[in-house]
C-alpha positions as protocol buffer text, in pm:
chain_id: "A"
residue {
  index: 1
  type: UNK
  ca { x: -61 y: -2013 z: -2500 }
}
residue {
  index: 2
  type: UNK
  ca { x: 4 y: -1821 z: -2835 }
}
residue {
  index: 3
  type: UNK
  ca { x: -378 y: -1672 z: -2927 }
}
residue {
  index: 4
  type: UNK
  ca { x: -533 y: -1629 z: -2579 }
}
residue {
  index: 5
  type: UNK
  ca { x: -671 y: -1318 z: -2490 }
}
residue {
  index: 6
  type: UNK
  ca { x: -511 y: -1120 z: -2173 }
}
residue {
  index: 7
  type: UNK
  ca { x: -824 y: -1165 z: -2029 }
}
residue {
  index: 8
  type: UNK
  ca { x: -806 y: -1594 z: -2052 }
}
residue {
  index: 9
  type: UNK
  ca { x: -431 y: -1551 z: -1934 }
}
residue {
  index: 10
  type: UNK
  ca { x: -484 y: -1369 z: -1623 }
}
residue {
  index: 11
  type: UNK
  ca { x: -714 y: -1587 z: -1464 }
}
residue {
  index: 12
  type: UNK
  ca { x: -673 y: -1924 z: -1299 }
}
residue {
  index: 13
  type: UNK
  ca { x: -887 y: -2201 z: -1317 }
}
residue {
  index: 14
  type: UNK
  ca { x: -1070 y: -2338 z: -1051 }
}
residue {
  index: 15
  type: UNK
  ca { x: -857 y: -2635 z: -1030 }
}
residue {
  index: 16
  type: UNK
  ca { x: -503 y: -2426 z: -1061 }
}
residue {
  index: 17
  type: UNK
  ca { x: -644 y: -2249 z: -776 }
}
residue {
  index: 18
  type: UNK
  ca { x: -690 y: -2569 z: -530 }
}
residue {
  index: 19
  type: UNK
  ca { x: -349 y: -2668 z: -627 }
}
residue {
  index: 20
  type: UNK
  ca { x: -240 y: -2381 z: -463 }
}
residue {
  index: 21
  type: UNK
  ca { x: -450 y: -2417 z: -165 }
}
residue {
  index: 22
  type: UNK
  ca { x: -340 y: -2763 z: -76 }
}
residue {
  index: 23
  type: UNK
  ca { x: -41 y: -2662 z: 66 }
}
residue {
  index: 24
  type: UNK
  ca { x: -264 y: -2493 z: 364 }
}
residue {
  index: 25
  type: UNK
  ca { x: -176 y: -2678 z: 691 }
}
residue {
  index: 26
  type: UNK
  ca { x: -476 y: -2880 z: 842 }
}
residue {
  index: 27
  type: UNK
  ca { x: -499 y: -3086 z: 1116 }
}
residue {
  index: 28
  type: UNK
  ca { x: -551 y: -3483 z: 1043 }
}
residue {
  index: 29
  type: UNK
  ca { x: -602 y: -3784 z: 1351 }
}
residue {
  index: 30
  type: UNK
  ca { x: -333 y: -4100 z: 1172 }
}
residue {
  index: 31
  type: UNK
  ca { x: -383 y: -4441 z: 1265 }
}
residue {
  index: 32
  type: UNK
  ca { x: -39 y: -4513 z: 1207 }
}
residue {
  index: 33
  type: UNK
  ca { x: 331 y: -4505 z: 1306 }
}
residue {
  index: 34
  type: UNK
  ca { x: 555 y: -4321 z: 1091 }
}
residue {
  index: 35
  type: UNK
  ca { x: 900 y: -4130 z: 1187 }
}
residue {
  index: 36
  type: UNK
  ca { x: 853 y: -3739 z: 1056 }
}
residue {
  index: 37
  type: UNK
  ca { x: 870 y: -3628 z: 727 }
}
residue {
  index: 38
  type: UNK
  ca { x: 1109 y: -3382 z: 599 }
}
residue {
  index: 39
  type: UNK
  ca { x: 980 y: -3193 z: 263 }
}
residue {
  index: 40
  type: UNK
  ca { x: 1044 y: -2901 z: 116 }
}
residue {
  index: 41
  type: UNK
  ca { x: 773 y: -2670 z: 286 }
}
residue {
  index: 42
  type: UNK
  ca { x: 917 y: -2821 z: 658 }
}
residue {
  index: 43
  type: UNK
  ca { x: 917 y: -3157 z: 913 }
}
residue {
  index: 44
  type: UNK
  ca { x: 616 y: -3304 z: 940 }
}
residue {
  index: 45
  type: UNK
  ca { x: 507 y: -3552 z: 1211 }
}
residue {
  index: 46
  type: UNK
  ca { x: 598 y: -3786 z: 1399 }
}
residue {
  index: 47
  type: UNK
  ca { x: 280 y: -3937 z: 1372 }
}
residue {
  index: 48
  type: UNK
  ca { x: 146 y: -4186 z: 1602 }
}
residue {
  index: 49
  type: UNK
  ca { x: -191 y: -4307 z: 1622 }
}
residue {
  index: 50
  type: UNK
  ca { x: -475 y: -4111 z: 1729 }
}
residue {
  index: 51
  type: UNK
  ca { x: -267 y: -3793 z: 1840 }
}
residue {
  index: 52
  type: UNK
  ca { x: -359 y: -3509 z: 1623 }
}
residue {
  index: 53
  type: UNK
  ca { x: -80 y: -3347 z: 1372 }
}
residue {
  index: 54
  type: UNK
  ca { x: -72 y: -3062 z: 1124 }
}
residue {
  index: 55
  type: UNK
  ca { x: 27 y: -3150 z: 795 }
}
residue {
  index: 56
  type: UNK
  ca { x: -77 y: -2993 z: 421 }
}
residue {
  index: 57
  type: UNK
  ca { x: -359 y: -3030 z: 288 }
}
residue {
  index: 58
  type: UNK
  ca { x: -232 y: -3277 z: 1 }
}
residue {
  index: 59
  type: UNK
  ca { x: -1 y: -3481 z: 241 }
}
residue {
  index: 60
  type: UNK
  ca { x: -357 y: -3506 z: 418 }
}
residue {
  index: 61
  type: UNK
  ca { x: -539 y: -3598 z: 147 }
}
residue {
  index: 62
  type: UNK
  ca { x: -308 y: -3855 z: 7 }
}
residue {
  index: 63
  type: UNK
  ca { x: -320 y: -4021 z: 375 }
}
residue {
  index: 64
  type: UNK
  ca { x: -671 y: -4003 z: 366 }
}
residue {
  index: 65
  type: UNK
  ca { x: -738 y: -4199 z: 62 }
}
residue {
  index: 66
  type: UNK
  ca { x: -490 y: -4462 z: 170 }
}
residue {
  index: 67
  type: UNK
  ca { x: -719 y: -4527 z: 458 }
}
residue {
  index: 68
  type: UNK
  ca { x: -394 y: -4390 z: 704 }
}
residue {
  index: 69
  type: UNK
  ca { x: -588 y: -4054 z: 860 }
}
residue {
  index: 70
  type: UNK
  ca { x: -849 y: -3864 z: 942 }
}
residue {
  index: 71
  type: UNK
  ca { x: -906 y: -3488 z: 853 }
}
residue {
  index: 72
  type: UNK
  ca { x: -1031 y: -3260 z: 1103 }
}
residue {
  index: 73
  type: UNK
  ca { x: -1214 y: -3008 z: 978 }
}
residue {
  index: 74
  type: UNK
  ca { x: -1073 y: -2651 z: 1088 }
}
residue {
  index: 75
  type: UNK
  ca { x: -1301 y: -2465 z: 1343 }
}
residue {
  index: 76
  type: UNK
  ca { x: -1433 y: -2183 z: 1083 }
}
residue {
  index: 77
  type: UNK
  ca { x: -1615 y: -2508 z: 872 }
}
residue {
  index: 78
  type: UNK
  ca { x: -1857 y: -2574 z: 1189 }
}
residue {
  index: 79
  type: UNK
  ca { x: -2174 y: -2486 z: 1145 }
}
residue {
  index: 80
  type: UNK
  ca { x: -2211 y: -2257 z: 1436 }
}
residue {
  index: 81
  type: UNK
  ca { x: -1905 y: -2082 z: 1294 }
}
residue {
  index: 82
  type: UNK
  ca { x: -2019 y: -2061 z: 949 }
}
residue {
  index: 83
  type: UNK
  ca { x: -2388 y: -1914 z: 1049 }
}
residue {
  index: 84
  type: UNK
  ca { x: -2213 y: -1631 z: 1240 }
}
residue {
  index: 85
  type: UNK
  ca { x: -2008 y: -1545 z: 906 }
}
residue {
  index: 86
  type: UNK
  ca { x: -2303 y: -1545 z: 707 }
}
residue {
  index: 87
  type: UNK
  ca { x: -2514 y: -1366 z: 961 }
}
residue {
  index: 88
  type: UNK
  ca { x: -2241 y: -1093 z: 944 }
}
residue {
  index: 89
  type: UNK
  ca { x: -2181 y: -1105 z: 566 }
}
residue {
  index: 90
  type: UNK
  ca { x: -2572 y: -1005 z: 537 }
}
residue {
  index: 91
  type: UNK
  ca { x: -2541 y: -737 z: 762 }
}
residue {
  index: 92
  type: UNK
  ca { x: -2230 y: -551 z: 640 }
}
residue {
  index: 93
  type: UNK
  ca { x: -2117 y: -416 z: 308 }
}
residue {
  index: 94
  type: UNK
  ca { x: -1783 y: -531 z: 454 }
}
residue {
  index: 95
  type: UNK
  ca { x: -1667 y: -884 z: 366 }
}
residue {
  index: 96
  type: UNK
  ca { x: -1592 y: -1108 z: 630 }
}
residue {
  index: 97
  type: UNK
  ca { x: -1209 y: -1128 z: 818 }
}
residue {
  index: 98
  type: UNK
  ca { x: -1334 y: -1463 z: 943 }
}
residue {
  index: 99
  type: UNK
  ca { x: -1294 y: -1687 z: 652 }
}
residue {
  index: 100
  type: UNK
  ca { x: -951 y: -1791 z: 506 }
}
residue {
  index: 101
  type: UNK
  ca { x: -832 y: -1647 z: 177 }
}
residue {
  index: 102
  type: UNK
  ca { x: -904 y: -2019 z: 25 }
}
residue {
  index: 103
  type: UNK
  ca { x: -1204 y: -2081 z: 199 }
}
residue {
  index: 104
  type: UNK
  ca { x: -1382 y: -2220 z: -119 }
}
residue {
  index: 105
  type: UNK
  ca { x: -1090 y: -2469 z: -220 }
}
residue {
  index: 106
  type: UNK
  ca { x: -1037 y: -2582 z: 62 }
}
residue {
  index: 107
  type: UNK
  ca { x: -1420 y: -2691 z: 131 }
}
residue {
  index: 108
  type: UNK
  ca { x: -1404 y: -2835 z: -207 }
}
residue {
  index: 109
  type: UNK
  ca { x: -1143 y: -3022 z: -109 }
}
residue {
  index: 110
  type: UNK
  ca { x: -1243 y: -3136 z: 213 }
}
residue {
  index: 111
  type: UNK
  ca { x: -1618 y: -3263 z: 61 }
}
residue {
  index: 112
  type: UNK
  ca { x: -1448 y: -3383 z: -223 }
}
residue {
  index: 113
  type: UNK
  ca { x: -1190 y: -3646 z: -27 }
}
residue {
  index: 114
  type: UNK
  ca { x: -1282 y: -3653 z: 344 }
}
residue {
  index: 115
  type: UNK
  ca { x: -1707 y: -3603 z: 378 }
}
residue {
  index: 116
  type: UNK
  ca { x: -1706 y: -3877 z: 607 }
}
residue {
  index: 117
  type: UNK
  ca { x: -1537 y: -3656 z: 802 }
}
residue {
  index: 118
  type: UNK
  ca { x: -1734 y: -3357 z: 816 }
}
residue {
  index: 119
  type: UNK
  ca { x: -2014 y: -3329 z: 1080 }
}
residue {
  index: 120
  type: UNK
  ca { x: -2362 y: -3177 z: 915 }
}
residue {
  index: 121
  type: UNK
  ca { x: -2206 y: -3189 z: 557 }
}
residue {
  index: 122
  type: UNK
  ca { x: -2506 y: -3122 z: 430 }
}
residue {
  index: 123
  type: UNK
  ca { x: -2553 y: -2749 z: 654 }
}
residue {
  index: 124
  type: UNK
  ca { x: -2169 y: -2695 z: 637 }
}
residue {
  index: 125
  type: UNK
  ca { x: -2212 y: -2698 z: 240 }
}
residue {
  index: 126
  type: UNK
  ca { x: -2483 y: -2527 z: 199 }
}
residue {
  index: 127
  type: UNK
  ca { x: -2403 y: -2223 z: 451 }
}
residue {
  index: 128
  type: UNK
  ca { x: -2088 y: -2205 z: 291 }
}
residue {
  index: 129
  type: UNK
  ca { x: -2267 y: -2179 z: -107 }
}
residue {
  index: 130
  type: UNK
  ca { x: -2478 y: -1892 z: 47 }
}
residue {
  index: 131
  type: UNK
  ca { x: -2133 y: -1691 z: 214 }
}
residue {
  index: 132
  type: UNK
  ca { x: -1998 y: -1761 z: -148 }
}
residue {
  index: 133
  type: UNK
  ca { x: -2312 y: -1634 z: -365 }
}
residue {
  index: 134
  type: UNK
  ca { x: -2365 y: -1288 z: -67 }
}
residue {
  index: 135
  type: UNK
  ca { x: -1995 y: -1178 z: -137 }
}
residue {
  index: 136
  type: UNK
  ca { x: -2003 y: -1243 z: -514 }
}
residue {
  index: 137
  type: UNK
  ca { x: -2297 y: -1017 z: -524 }
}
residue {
  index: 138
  type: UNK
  ca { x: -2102 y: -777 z: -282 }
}
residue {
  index: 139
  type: UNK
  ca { x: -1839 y: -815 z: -534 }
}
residue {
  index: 140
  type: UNK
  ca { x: -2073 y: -703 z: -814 }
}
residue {
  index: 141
  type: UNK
  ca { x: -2193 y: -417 z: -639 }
}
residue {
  index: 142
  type: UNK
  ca { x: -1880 y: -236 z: -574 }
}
residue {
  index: 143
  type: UNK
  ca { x: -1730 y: -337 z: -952 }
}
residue {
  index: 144
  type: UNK
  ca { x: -2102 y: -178 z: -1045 }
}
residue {
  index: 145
  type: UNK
  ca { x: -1949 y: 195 z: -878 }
}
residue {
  index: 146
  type: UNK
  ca { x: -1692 y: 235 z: -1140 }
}
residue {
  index: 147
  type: UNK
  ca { x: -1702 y: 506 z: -1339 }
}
residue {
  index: 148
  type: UNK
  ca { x: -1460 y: 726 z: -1592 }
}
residue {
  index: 149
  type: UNK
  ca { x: -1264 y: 869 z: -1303 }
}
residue {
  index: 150
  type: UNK
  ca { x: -1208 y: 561 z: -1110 }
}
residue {
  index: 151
  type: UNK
  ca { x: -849 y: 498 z: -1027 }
}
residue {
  index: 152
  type: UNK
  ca { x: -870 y: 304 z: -731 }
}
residue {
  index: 153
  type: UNK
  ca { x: -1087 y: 59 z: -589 }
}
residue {
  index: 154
  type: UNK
  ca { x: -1040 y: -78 z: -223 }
}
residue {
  index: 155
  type: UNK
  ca { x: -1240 y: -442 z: -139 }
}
residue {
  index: 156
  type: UNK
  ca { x: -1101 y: -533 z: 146 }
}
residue {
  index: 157
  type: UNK
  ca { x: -1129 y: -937 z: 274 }
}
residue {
  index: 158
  type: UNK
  ca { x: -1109 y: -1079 z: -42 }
}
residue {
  index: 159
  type: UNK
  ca { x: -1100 y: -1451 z: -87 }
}
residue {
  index: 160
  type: UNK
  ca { x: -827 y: -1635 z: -390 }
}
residue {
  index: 161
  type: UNK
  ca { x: -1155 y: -1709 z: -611 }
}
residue {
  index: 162
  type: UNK
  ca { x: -1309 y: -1350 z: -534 }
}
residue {
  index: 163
  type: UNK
  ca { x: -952 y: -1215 z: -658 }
}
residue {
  index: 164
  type: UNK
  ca { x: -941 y: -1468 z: -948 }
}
residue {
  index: 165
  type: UNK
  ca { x: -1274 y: -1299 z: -1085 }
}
residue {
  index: 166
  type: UNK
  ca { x: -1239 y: -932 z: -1004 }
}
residue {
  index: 167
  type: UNK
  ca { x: -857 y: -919 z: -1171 }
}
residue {
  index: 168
  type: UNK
  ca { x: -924 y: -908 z: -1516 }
}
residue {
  index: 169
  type: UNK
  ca { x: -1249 y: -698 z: -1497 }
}
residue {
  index: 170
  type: UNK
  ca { x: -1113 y: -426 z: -1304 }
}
residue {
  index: 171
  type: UNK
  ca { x: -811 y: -424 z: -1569 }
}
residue {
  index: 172
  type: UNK
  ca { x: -1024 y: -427 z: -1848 }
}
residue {
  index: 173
  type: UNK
  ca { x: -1232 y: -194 z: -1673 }
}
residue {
  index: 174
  type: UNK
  ca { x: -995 y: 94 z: -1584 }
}
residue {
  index: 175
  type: UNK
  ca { x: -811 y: 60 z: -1934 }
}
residue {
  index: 176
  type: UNK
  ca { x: -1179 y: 132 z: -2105 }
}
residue {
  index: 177
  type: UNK
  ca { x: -1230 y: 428 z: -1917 }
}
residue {
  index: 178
  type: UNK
  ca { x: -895 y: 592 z: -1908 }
}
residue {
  index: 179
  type: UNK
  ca { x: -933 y: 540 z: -2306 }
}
residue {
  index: 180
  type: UNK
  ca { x: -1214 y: 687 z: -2353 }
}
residue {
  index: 181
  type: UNK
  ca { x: -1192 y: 984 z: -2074 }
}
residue {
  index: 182
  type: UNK
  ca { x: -831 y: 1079 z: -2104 }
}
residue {
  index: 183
  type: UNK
  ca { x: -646 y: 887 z: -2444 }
}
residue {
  index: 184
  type: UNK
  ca { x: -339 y: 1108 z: -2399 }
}
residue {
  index: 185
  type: UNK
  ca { x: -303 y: 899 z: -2018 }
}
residue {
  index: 186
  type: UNK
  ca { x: -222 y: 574 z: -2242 }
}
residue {
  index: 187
  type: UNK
  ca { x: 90 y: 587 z: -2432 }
}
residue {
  index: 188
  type: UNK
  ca { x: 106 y: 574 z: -2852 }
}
residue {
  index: 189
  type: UNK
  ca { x: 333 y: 346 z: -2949 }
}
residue {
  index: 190
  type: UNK
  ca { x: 377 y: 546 z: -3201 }
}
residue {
  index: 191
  type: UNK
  ca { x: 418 y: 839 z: -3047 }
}
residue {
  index: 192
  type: UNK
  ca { x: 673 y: 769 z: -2826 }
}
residue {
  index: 193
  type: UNK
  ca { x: 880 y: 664 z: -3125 }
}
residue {
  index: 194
  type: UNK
  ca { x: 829 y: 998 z: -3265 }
}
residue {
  index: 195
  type: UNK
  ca { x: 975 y: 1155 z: -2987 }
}
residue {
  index: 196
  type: UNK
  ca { x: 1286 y: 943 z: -2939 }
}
residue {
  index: 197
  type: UNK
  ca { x: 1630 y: 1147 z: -3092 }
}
residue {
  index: 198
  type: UNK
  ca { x: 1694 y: 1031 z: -3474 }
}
residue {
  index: 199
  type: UNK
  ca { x: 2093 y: 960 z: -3499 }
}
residue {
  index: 200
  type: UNK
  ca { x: 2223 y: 995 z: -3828 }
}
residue {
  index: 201
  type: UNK
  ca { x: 2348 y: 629 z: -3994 }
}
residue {
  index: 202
  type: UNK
  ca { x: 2747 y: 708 z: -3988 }
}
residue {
  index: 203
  type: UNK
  ca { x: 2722 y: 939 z: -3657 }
}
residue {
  index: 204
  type: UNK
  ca { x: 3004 y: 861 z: -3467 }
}
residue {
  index: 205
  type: UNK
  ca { x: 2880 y: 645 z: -3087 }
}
residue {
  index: 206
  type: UNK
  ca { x: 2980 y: 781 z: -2790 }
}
């Protein structure tokens, strides 16, 4: 890690960040019998064949490429769904509340391992690529609004990739201009050493 930048150390890559997201609960339809499982995050199952169950995302994904499920797609990837958000992500400066905060890891996911199992995967992907590329662009236009006597910035609806991108600008960002604006806002090292009480080498302690 030694000689990364803050900048490099504050964001997550893209694959850090579906690692995360796999432990969002999905539904999946097993084709076989299996007492629960008890993990960590909670009991899973029982599962019996055909009769929907929630499970993560990676306990769904390992079952999937084992041939031992399928994923069910959650009701936001449809594409009647997904035309609404985008509809209403074109006509507001507001982002979207309809759209989970991973929505772009866990489609990744989904076309990645379970396609098959996605009705119109061609529409779902492609609606979901324009949401992505309207908010980044929303995204851009409020980070675009900064100026010297910025100190707080409210996007509201954010997804974890939207959040992942905007961190370390709007750090960099507000450091810049409270530097050049107001310097004395920023401490001196230096400075504050200055100030701190000098005790003479054989004072006694307290």
């Amino acid at each position: 890690m030694a000689g990364q930048s803050n900048h490099e150390l504050s964001l997550f890559s893209a694959e850090e960040l579906e690692f995360i997201a796999e432990d969002e609960i999905v539904d999946i339809v097993p084709n076989l019998k299996m007492d629960p499982l008890c993990l960590i995050s909670g009991d899973f199952g029982p599962f019996i064949p055909q009769i929907v169950t929630q499970v993560p995302l990676w306990l769904a994904i390992a079952l999937k490429k084992r041939g031992k499920c399928s994923i069910v797609p959650p009701q936001w990837m449809s594409v009647e769904k997904l035309t609404q958000v985008l509809e209403a992500e074109r006509d507001s400066q507001e982002m979207s509340e309809h759209l989970p905060f991973h929505y772009v890891e866990i489609s990744r996911l989904l076309f990645d391992h379970a396609r098959d199992n996605i009705s119109d995967a061609y529409m779902v992907r492609s609606l979901i690529e324009d949401i992505r590329d309207v908010r980044f662009h929303k995204v851009e236009t409020d980070l675009e609004a900064f100026n010297g006597r910025t100190i707080a910035v409210k996007i509201k609806n954010l997804s974890a990739m939207e959040v992942n991108i905007v961190r370390p600008f709007i750090g960099r960002a507000l450091q810049a201009f409270y530097k050049h604006d107001s310097p004395d806002l920023i401490p001196d090292p230096e400075r504050v050493s200055d100030r701190r009480p000098q005790v003479a080498p054989n004072a006694p302690r307290v």
